[in-house]
Short mmCIF file of C-alpha atoms and ligand atoms in Angstrom, two decimals:
data_model
loop_
_atom_site.label_atom_id
_atom_site.label_comp_id
_atom_site.label_asym_id
_atom_site.label_seq_id
_atom_site.Cartn_x
_atom_site.Cartn_y
_atom_site.Cartn_z
CA MET D 666 1.07 29.53 -192.80
CA ASP D 667 0.75 26.22 -194.68
CA THR D 668 3.88 24.11 -194.37
CA ILE D 669 5.34 20.86 -195.64
CA LEU D 670 7.58 18.72 -193.47
CA VAL D 671 10.37 16.84 -195.24
CA VAL D 672 11.81 13.81 -193.43
CA ASN D 673 14.98 11.83 -194.13
CA ALA D 674 15.18 8.96 -191.63
CA GLY D 675 18.49 7.09 -191.30
CA SER D 676 19.67 4.35 -188.96
CA SER D 677 20.77 6.60 -186.08
CA SER D 678 19.44 9.99 -187.08
CA VAL D 679 16.45 11.68 -188.61
CA LYS D 680 16.90 14.89 -190.56
CA PHE D 681 13.96 17.19 -191.20
CA GLN D 682 13.17 20.45 -192.94
CA VAL D 683 10.08 22.64 -192.96
CA PHE D 684 9.02 24.54 -196.08
CA SER D 685 6.28 27.18 -196.16
CA ILE D 686 3.98 27.38 -199.18
CA GLU D 687 3.99 31.00 -200.29
CA GLY D 688 1.05 32.77 -201.96
CA ASP D 689 2.51 32.18 -205.42
CA GLY D 690 2.85 28.45 -204.68
CA LYS D 691 6.64 28.71 -204.25
CA LEU D 692 8.27 26.80 -201.44
CA GLN D 693 10.40 28.63 -198.90
CA ARG D 694 12.71 26.79 -196.52
CA GLN D 695 11.97 27.82 -192.92
CA ILE D 696 13.65 25.27 -190.66
CA LYS D 697 16.42 22.70 -190.90
CA GLY D 698 16.92 20.23 -188.10
CA GLN D 699 18.00 16.81 -187.05
CA MET D 700 17.72 14.42 -184.19
CA ASP D 701 20.93 12.41 -184.11
CA GLY D 702 22.84 10.15 -181.73
CA ILE D 703 19.87 7.76 -181.41
CA GLY D 704 21.10 4.84 -179.31
CA THR D 705 24.17 6.78 -178.13
CA ARG D 706 23.72 10.47 -177.27
CA PRO D 707 20.39 11.72 -178.61
CA ARG D 708 20.37 15.36 -179.50
CA LEU D 709 17.86 17.63 -181.23
CA ARG D 710 19.31 20.52 -183.19
CA ALA D 711 17.51 22.93 -185.45
CA SER D 712 18.08 26.27 -187.07
CA GLY D 713 16.07 28.80 -189.06
CA ALA D 714 16.44 29.54 -192.75
CA ASP D 715 19.13 32.15 -191.96
CA GLY D 716 21.09 29.65 -189.84
CA SER D 717 19.94 31.18 -186.52
CA PRO D 718 19.80 28.46 -183.84
CA LEU D 719 16.31 27.37 -182.75
CA ALA D 720 17.06 24.34 -180.61
CA ASP D 721 19.97 22.35 -179.22
CA ARG D 722 18.83 19.80 -176.66
CA ALA D 723 20.27 16.57 -175.31
CA TYR D 724 18.05 13.65 -174.27
CA PRO D 725 18.75 10.63 -172.09
CA ILE D 726 19.54 7.57 -174.18
CA GLU D 727 16.44 5.68 -172.95
CA ALA D 728 14.12 8.55 -173.96
CA VAL D 729 14.91 8.05 -177.66
CA PRO D 730 15.05 4.30 -178.32
CA ASP D 731 14.51 4.46 -182.08
CA VAL D 732 14.04 6.64 -185.15
CA PRO D 733 10.21 6.91 -185.02
CA VAL D 734 10.39 8.14 -181.41
CA ALA D 735 13.05 10.65 -182.46
CA MET D 736 10.76 11.90 -185.23
CA GLY D 737 7.91 12.08 -182.70
CA ILE D 738 9.99 14.29 -180.41
CA ALA D 739 10.97 16.57 -183.28
CA GLY D 740 7.31 16.71 -184.43
CA ASP D 741 6.10 17.59 -180.92
CA TRP D 742 8.72 20.32 -180.72
CA LEU D 743 7.57 21.78 -184.04
CA ARG D 744 3.91 21.59 -183.06
CA ASN D 745 4.00 22.62 -179.42
CA GLU D 746 6.75 25.19 -179.40
CA LEU D 747 6.80 26.62 -182.92
CA ARG D 748 3.09 26.04 -183.65
CA ILE D 749 4.00 24.38 -186.94
CA ILE D 750 1.37 21.88 -188.07
CA PRO D 751 2.36 20.62 -191.51
CA ILE D 752 -0.33 19.93 -194.09
CA ALA D 753 1.70 17.04 -195.49
CA VAL D 754 4.91 15.08 -194.94
CA GLY D 755 7.34 14.16 -197.71
CA HIS D 756 9.70 11.25 -196.97
CA ARG D 757 12.93 10.30 -198.61
CA VAL D 758 12.63 6.56 -199.24
CA VAL D 759 15.73 4.88 -200.53
CA HIS D 760 14.11 2.11 -202.59
CA GLY D 761 11.12 2.19 -204.90
CA GLY D 762 11.97 -1.13 -206.55
CA PRO D 763 11.55 -1.73 -210.29
CA ASP D 764 8.04 -0.28 -210.45
CA TYR D 765 7.89 3.08 -208.68
CA ASP D 766 9.10 5.58 -211.25
CA ARG D 767 7.74 8.62 -209.39
CA PRO D 768 6.69 9.69 -205.90
CA VAL D 769 3.50 8.25 -204.47
CA LEU D 770 0.90 9.21 -201.88
CA ILE D 771 1.24 6.76 -199.01
CA ASP D 772 -1.49 4.46 -197.76
CA HIS D 773 -1.35 1.07 -196.06
CA GLY D 774 -1.13 -0.71 -199.43
CA VAL D 775 1.89 1.36 -200.47
CA VAL D 776 3.58 0.67 -197.12
CA ALA D 777 3.01 -3.07 -197.63
CA ARG D 778 4.52 -2.91 -201.14
CA LEU D 779 7.53 -0.95 -199.88
CA GLU D 780 8.04 -3.45 -197.07
CA ARG D 781 8.65 -6.13 -199.70
CA LEU D 782 11.67 -4.12 -200.82
CA ILE D 783 13.40 -4.18 -197.41
CA ALA D 784 15.65 -7.02 -198.53
CA LEU D 785 16.95 -4.78 -201.33
CA ALA D 786 17.96 -1.96 -198.94
CA PRO D 787 18.16 -3.45 -195.45
CA LEU D 788 20.19 -0.60 -193.99
CA HIS D 789 17.82 2.22 -194.95
CA GLN D 790 14.36 1.02 -195.99
CA PRO D 791 13.30 -0.26 -192.51
CA HIS D 792 14.03 3.13 -190.92
CA ASN D 793 12.24 5.02 -193.69
CA LEU D 794 9.19 2.78 -193.31
CA ALA D 795 9.14 2.72 -189.50
CA THR D 796 8.90 6.51 -189.49
CA ILE D 797 6.15 6.49 -192.13
CA ARG D 798 4.17 3.88 -190.17
CA SER D 799 4.39 5.83 -186.92
CA VAL D 800 3.16 9.05 -188.58
CA LEU D 801 0.37 7.05 -190.26
CA ALA D 802 -0.71 5.64 -186.89
CA LYS D 803 -0.60 9.01 -185.11
CA PHE D 804 -2.09 11.16 -187.88
CA PRO D 805 -4.07 8.84 -190.19
CA THR D 806 -5.51 11.72 -192.26
CA LEU D 807 -2.24 13.59 -192.73
CA PRO D 808 -1.09 13.08 -196.33
CA GLN D 809 2.34 11.50 -196.63
CA VAL D 810 4.36 11.17 -199.82
CA ALA D 811 7.21 8.72 -200.50
CA CYS D 812 9.97 10.08 -202.77
CA PHE D 813 12.40 7.44 -203.97
CA ASP D 814 16.14 7.62 -204.59
CA THR D 815 15.71 5.04 -207.34
CA ALA D 816 12.70 6.49 -209.21
CA PHE D 817 14.58 8.96 -211.42
CA HIS D 818 16.59 6.11 -212.98
CA ARG D 819 13.57 4.15 -214.14
CA THR D 820 13.88 5.82 -217.54
CA HIS D 821 16.87 3.54 -218.30
CA ASP D 822 16.67 1.21 -221.27
CA ALA D 823 16.11 -2.30 -219.94
CA MET D 824 19.63 -3.21 -221.12
CA ALA D 825 21.23 -0.76 -218.69
CA ASP D 826 19.70 -2.46 -215.67
CA TYR D 827 20.68 -6.08 -216.35
CA TYR D 828 23.41 -8.10 -214.72
CA ALA D 829 24.63 -11.11 -216.68
CA ILE D 830 22.98 -13.57 -214.31
CA PRO D 831 20.08 -15.99 -214.79
CA HIS D 832 16.75 -14.32 -215.54
CA GLN D 833 15.06 -15.64 -212.44
CA LEU D 834 17.23 -13.42 -210.23
CA HIS D 835 16.49 -10.39 -212.41
CA ALA D 836 12.78 -11.12 -212.02
CA GLU D 837 13.27 -11.28 -208.24
CA GLY D 838 14.73 -7.78 -208.33
CA VAL D 839 18.47 -8.41 -208.63
CA ARG D 840 19.14 -5.67 -211.15
CA ARG D 841 20.71 -2.24 -211.38
CA TYR D 842 18.59 0.53 -209.84
CA GLY D 843 20.82 3.59 -209.40
CA PHE D 844 20.53 5.99 -206.45
CA HIS D 845 20.89 9.72 -205.61
CA GLY D 846 17.86 10.13 -207.90
CA LEU D 847 16.35 13.06 -205.98
CA SER D 848 19.61 14.97 -206.28
CA TYR D 849 19.84 14.27 -210.03
CA GLU D 850 16.21 15.16 -210.57
CA TYR D 851 16.78 18.48 -208.83
CA ILE D 852 19.84 19.19 -211.00
CA ALA D 853 17.92 18.20 -214.16
CA SER D 854 15.12 20.58 -213.15
CA THR D 855 17.64 23.39 -212.59
CA LEU D 856 19.68 22.98 -215.78
CA PRO D 857 17.16 24.70 -218.09
CA HIS D 858 17.69 27.86 -215.99
CA VAL D 859 21.43 27.51 -215.35
CA ALA D 860 22.52 26.20 -218.75
CA PRO D 861 19.61 26.22 -221.21
CA GLU D 862 21.92 25.55 -224.17
CA VAL D 863 22.87 22.09 -222.82
CA ALA D 864 19.85 21.12 -220.67
CA ASN D 865 18.40 19.00 -223.48
CA GLY D 866 21.74 17.53 -224.44
CA ARG D 867 24.07 14.82 -223.14
CA VAL D 868 25.17 15.71 -219.61
CA ILE D 869 27.16 13.89 -216.93
CA VAL D 870 26.36 14.92 -213.35
CA ALA D 871 28.84 13.98 -210.62
CA HIS D 872 27.22 13.87 -207.17
CA LEU D 873 30.34 13.82 -205.00
CA GLY D 874 29.51 13.73 -201.30
CA ASN D 875 30.10 11.16 -198.60
CA GLY D 876 28.15 8.93 -200.94
CA ALA D 877 29.25 9.49 -204.53
CA SER D 878 27.87 8.55 -207.91
CA MET D 879 27.52 9.88 -211.43
CA VAL D 880 24.61 9.87 -213.84
CA ALA D 881 24.33 10.20 -217.61
CA LEU D 882 21.45 12.51 -218.57
CA LYS D 883 20.00 12.72 -222.05
CA ASP D 884 17.37 15.41 -222.48
CA GLY D 885 17.10 15.67 -218.69
CA ARG D 886 16.43 11.93 -218.22
CA SER D 887 18.69 9.34 -216.63
CA VAL D 888 20.04 6.83 -219.13
CA GLU D 889 22.85 5.30 -217.05
CA SER D 890 24.24 5.53 -213.52
CA THR D 891 27.38 4.35 -211.76
CA MET D 892 25.40 2.84 -208.87
CA GLY D 893 23.68 -0.50 -209.29
CA PHE D 894 21.79 -3.01 -207.15
CA THR D 895 22.97 -1.17 -204.05
CA ALA D 896 24.64 2.13 -203.29
CA LEU D 897 27.98 0.28 -202.98
CA ASP D 898 28.80 0.23 -206.68
CA GLY D 899 30.57 2.74 -208.91
CA LEU D 900 32.80 5.46 -207.50
CA PRO D 901 34.86 5.10 -204.34
CA MET D 902 33.13 6.99 -201.50
CA GLY D 903 33.87 8.17 -197.98
CA THR D 904 33.72 4.66 -196.52
CA ARG D 905 32.50 2.47 -199.44
CA PRO D 906 34.87 0.99 -202.02
CA GLY D 907 32.81 1.56 -205.15
CA GLN D 908 33.29 -0.94 -207.96
CA ILE D 909 35.00 -4.05 -206.64
CA ASP D 910 35.47 -7.54 -208.05
CA PRO D 911 32.94 -9.88 -206.36
CA GLY D 912 35.92 -12.22 -206.00
CA VAL D 913 37.19 -9.93 -203.24
CA VAL D 914 33.99 -10.58 -201.31
CA LEU D 915 34.44 -14.34 -201.81
CA TYR D 916 38.01 -14.02 -200.55
CA LEU D 917 36.85 -12.19 -197.41
CA ILE D 918 34.36 -14.96 -196.71
CA SER D 919 36.44 -18.02 -197.59
CA GLU D 920 39.94 -16.92 -196.58
CA LYS D 921 39.22 -14.41 -193.82
CA GLY D 922 36.24 -16.25 -192.38
CA MET D 923 34.07 -13.14 -192.38
CA SER D 924 30.30 -13.50 -191.97
CA ALA D 925 27.84 -11.79 -194.31
CA ALA D 926 27.15 -9.18 -191.62
CA ALA D 927 30.87 -8.52 -191.13
CA VAL D 928 31.44 -8.14 -194.88
CA GLN D 929 28.49 -5.77 -195.09
CA ASP D 930 29.86 -3.67 -192.26
CA PHE D 931 33.29 -3.68 -193.86
CA LEU D 932 32.01 -2.59 -197.28
CA TYR D 933 29.78 0.18 -195.93
CA ARG D 934 32.02 1.53 -193.17
CA ASP D 935 35.70 0.68 -193.56
CA CYS D 936 36.57 1.09 -197.22
CA GLY D 937 36.64 3.97 -199.70
CA LEU D 938 38.67 7.08 -198.90
CA LYS D 939 38.84 6.02 -195.25
CA GLY D 940 40.15 2.54 -195.99
CA LEU D 941 42.62 3.59 -198.65
CA SER D 942 44.05 6.56 -196.76
CA GLY D 943 43.88 5.01 -193.31
CA ILE D 944 43.32 8.61 -192.21
CA SER D 945 39.78 9.83 -192.82
CA ASN D 946 36.63 9.57 -194.94
CA ASP D 947 36.45 13.37 -194.96
CA MET D 948 37.77 15.00 -198.13
CA ARG D 949 38.67 18.22 -196.33
CA GLU D 950 40.94 16.32 -193.95
CA LEU D 951 42.55 14.43 -196.83
CA GLU D 952 43.15 17.63 -198.76
CA ALA D 953 44.77 19.20 -195.71
CA SER D 954 47.16 16.25 -195.28
CA ASP D 955 50.49 15.70 -197.04
CA ASP D 956 50.58 12.03 -196.01
CA PRO D 957 51.27 9.93 -199.15
CA ARG D 958 48.25 7.73 -198.35
CA ALA D 959 45.94 10.77 -198.31
CA ILE D 960 47.38 11.79 -201.68
CA LEU D 961 46.87 8.24 -202.98
CA ALA D 962 43.22 8.23 -201.84
CA ILE D 963 42.55 11.55 -203.60
CA ASP D 964 44.32 10.42 -206.78
CA TYR D 965 42.36 7.16 -206.77
CA PHE D 966 39.09 9.10 -206.36
CA LEU D 967 40.02 11.30 -209.35
CA TYR D 968 41.11 8.32 -211.44
CA ARG D 969 37.89 6.40 -210.85
CA ILE D 970 35.75 9.47 -211.59
CA SER D 971 37.56 9.89 -214.90
CA LEU D 972 37.14 6.18 -215.80
CA ASN D 973 33.44 6.29 -214.99
CA ALA D 974 33.03 9.51 -216.98
CA GLY D 975 34.38 7.63 -220.00
CA MET D 976 31.81 4.88 -219.43
CA LEU D 977 28.94 7.36 -219.15
CA ALA D 978 30.12 9.31 -222.20
CA ALA D 979 29.97 5.99 -224.09
CA ALA D 980 26.41 5.44 -222.87
CA LEU D 981 25.53 8.94 -224.10
CA GLN D 982 27.56 8.57 -227.33
CA GLY D 983 29.15 11.94 -226.65
CA LEU D 984 29.17 14.72 -224.10
CA ASP D 985 27.70 18.25 -224.12
CA ALA D 986 28.26 19.30 -220.47
CA PHE D 987 29.63 18.15 -217.13
CA VAL D 988 28.12 19.18 -213.76
CA PHE D 989 29.59 18.92 -210.24
CA THR D 990 27.33 18.79 -207.19
CA ALA D 991 27.14 17.74 -203.47
CA GLY D 992 29.68 18.46 -200.70
CA ILE D 993 32.91 17.69 -202.58
CA GLY D 994 31.59 18.68 -206.01
CA GLU D 995 30.36 22.04 -204.74
CA GLY D 996 33.23 22.72 -202.34
CA SER D 997 36.51 21.28 -203.60
CA VAL D 998 38.51 23.39 -206.06
CA ARG D 999 41.19 20.68 -206.15
CA ILE D 1000 38.88 17.79 -207.01
CA ARG D 1001 37.12 19.75 -209.75
CA ALA D 1002 40.49 20.75 -211.23
CA GLY D 1003 41.75 17.15 -211.05
CA VAL D 1004 38.65 15.75 -212.75
CA ALA D 1005 38.66 18.44 -215.45
CA GLU D 1006 42.32 17.76 -216.23
CA ARG D 1007 41.58 14.07 -216.75
CA LEU D 1008 38.62 14.88 -219.02
CA GLY D 1009 40.62 17.04 -221.43
CA TRP D 1010 40.35 14.29 -224.08
CA LEU D 1011 36.54 14.66 -223.96
CA GLY D 1012 36.77 18.40 -224.68
CA VAL D 1013 36.87 19.85 -221.16
CA ALA D 1014 39.05 22.95 -220.57
CA LEU D 1015 38.85 24.41 -217.07
CA ASP D 1016 39.17 28.11 -216.23
CA PRO D 1017 41.25 27.94 -213.01
CA ALA D 1018 40.23 31.44 -211.87
CA GLU D 1019 36.50 30.69 -212.25
CA ASN D 1020 37.04 27.35 -210.52
CA SER D 1021 38.80 29.02 -207.59
CA ARG D 1022 36.10 31.62 -207.11
CA GLN D 1023 33.43 28.85 -207.08
CA ALA D 1024 31.68 30.28 -210.15
CA ARG D 1025 28.59 28.63 -211.59
CA ARG D 1026 30.40 27.96 -214.89
CA ILE D 1027 34.03 27.00 -214.35
CA SER D 1028 35.18 26.10 -217.87
CA ARG D 1029 36.96 28.37 -220.33
CA SER D 1030 34.76 30.13 -222.86
CA ASP D 1031 36.37 28.01 -225.62
CA SER D 1032 35.86 24.71 -223.77
CA ARG D 1033 33.98 22.40 -226.13
CA VAL D 1034 32.29 20.83 -223.09
CA PRO D 1035 31.16 23.45 -220.56
CA VAL D 1036 31.54 22.55 -216.87
CA TYR D 1037 29.16 23.78 -214.17
CA VAL D 1038 28.88 23.68 -210.40
CA VAL D 1039 25.23 23.40 -209.35
CA PRO D 1040 24.32 23.06 -205.64
CA THR D 1041 21.88 20.24 -205.09
CA ASP D 1042 18.74 20.37 -202.94
CA GLU D 1043 17.14 16.97 -202.40
CA GLU D 1044 14.84 18.28 -199.66
CA LEU D 1045 13.38 20.98 -201.89
CA MET D 1046 12.78 18.31 -204.53
CA ILE D 1047 10.86 16.22 -201.97
CA ALA D 1048 8.83 19.25 -200.86
CA ARG D 1049 7.99 20.05 -204.50
CA HIS D 1050 6.84 16.49 -205.16
CA THR D 1051 4.78 16.47 -201.97
CA LEU D 1052 3.05 19.73 -202.85
CA SER D 1053 2.39 18.58 -206.37
CA LEU D 1054 0.85 15.26 -205.28
CA LEU D 1055 -1.20 17.10 -202.68
CA SER D 1056 -2.57 19.46 -205.31
CA SER D 1057 -3.43 16.61 -207.68
CA ARG D 1058 -5.62 14.80 -205.13
CA PRO D 1059 -9.38 14.82 -205.73
CA SER D 1060 -9.93 17.24 -202.81
CA ALA D 1061 -7.21 19.56 -204.02
CA ASN D 1062 -7.75 22.21 -201.37
CA PRO D 1063 -4.70 21.66 -199.16
CA ASN D 1064 -6.64 22.99 -196.15
CA HIS D 1065 -8.78 19.83 -196.20
CA ALA D 1066 -5.71 17.91 -195.18
CA ARG D 1067 -4.91 19.97 -192.11
CA VAL D 1068 -4.58 18.05 -188.87
CA SER D 1069 -5.50 19.67 -185.63
P1 ADP P 1216 26.49 13.41 -197.67
O1 ADP P 1216 26.64 12.32 -198.69
O2 ADP P 1216 26.70 12.95 -196.26
O3 ADP P 1216 25.28 14.30 -197.88
P2 ADP P 1216 27.94 15.80 -198.41
O4 ADP P 1216 27.32 16.05 -199.74
O5 ADP P 1216 27.63 16.75 -197.31
O6 ADP P 1216 27.76 14.32 -197.92
O7 ADP P 1216 29.54 15.80 -198.62
C1 ADP P 1216 30.42 15.53 -197.58
C2 ADP P 1216 31.84 15.53 -198.14
O8 ADP P 1216 32.09 16.79 -198.77
C3 ADP P 1216 32.92 15.36 -197.07
O9 ADP P 1216 33.92 14.49 -197.55
C4 ADP P 1216 33.50 16.77 -196.95
O10 ADP P 1216 34.84 16.77 -196.54
C5 ADP P 1216 33.37 17.25 -198.37
N1 ADP P 1216 33.44 18.71 -198.47
C6 ADP P 1216 32.54 19.63 -198.07
N2 ADP P 1216 33.01 20.88 -198.32
C7 ADP P 1216 34.22 20.74 -198.89
C8 ADP P 1216 35.22 21.65 -199.36
N3 ADP P 1216 35.04 22.95 -199.30
N4 ADP P 1216 36.35 21.14 -199.90
C9 ADP P 1216 36.53 19.79 -199.96
N5 ADP P 1216 35.63 18.88 -199.53
C10 ADP P 1216 34.50 19.35 -199.00
#
């Protein structure tokens, strides 16, 4: 069985999935796993496509010092115990910079170019690249593909990606990139099947998870996004504030004496729903609470989504459909209802019964703007890209790439 391994390496965990390539070229998810607790309590967990457990193992802290070692342990487990030897590896890479507008086959030159982008995504890019480098060293002939969170947004007009700062900084890379691109690309690829009548129109997609953003799609392409230079901008998130006056950052530094590292930690870990509620970053916990601060955090989340929807509708000069996706977007009846209510002026009319039963289309039949819930699948998108780049190589027989 030919398989593709999809890897998403974070700072203290590495998530992986295995897809088989079926006879008709379709990809079938076989395994989902992760090695987490790196540096604290390392643990390998994996399950089959049907959710059946395949592994749950703890490791001593010193046995898993970093993310590449964690990936090595997971790879050995796949190879030695499940006899899975992937023909290629697809990596989620957070930053492709201004130039990468699509996935790329990795070689040493690509790694060097991606290393130059570390300063733009210091929390994620080093872990993505460390894992790529270790696979490259261990299996030099195994094809690896980098799939970028930023690439899908490179269809923006230049205007959309400027900040009003001197040109030199823009040239250095201080510009708006947008993130969650693999999720949006997957949704854009699904819309022609789910909602063919609007797939080529003006669509806002709200990716509402722990990280949250929205994109404006025109004819399936990104024209504007709520995230910018980093994944801090735009909507409030689990622990990130979303849009915030840079003056607040200056205040934290000059009046509170915080260092750059402390401010970074604060903005990524202590703000958003967690900071505002003082209770949790987890939407399910907030929804279950009747504490006024939990209610405030939810209302703020809804308010900011509705403001940003107005901005994206302006970028699109109108709106033909609205799509919810990711953990909160796919799971929360209350958030979808709250957003829809605030978008009535744009022509959204929710069908509460369809919303409650988690239907694919949750708007009334007479809603001028139809509203959909579409589950996202970033890993499948990475596997698709990897397979497609593999097939387009000069020696297109995937068996040539097999490692033994
Ligand atoms: P990540 O950005 O980590 O991938 P997810 O897309 O998994 O995040 O989303 C996680 C968020 O989704 C959490 O806040 C969680 O509480 C929320 N969530 C998941 N299911 C539901 C649900 N049924 N109702 C409300 N919130 C939900």
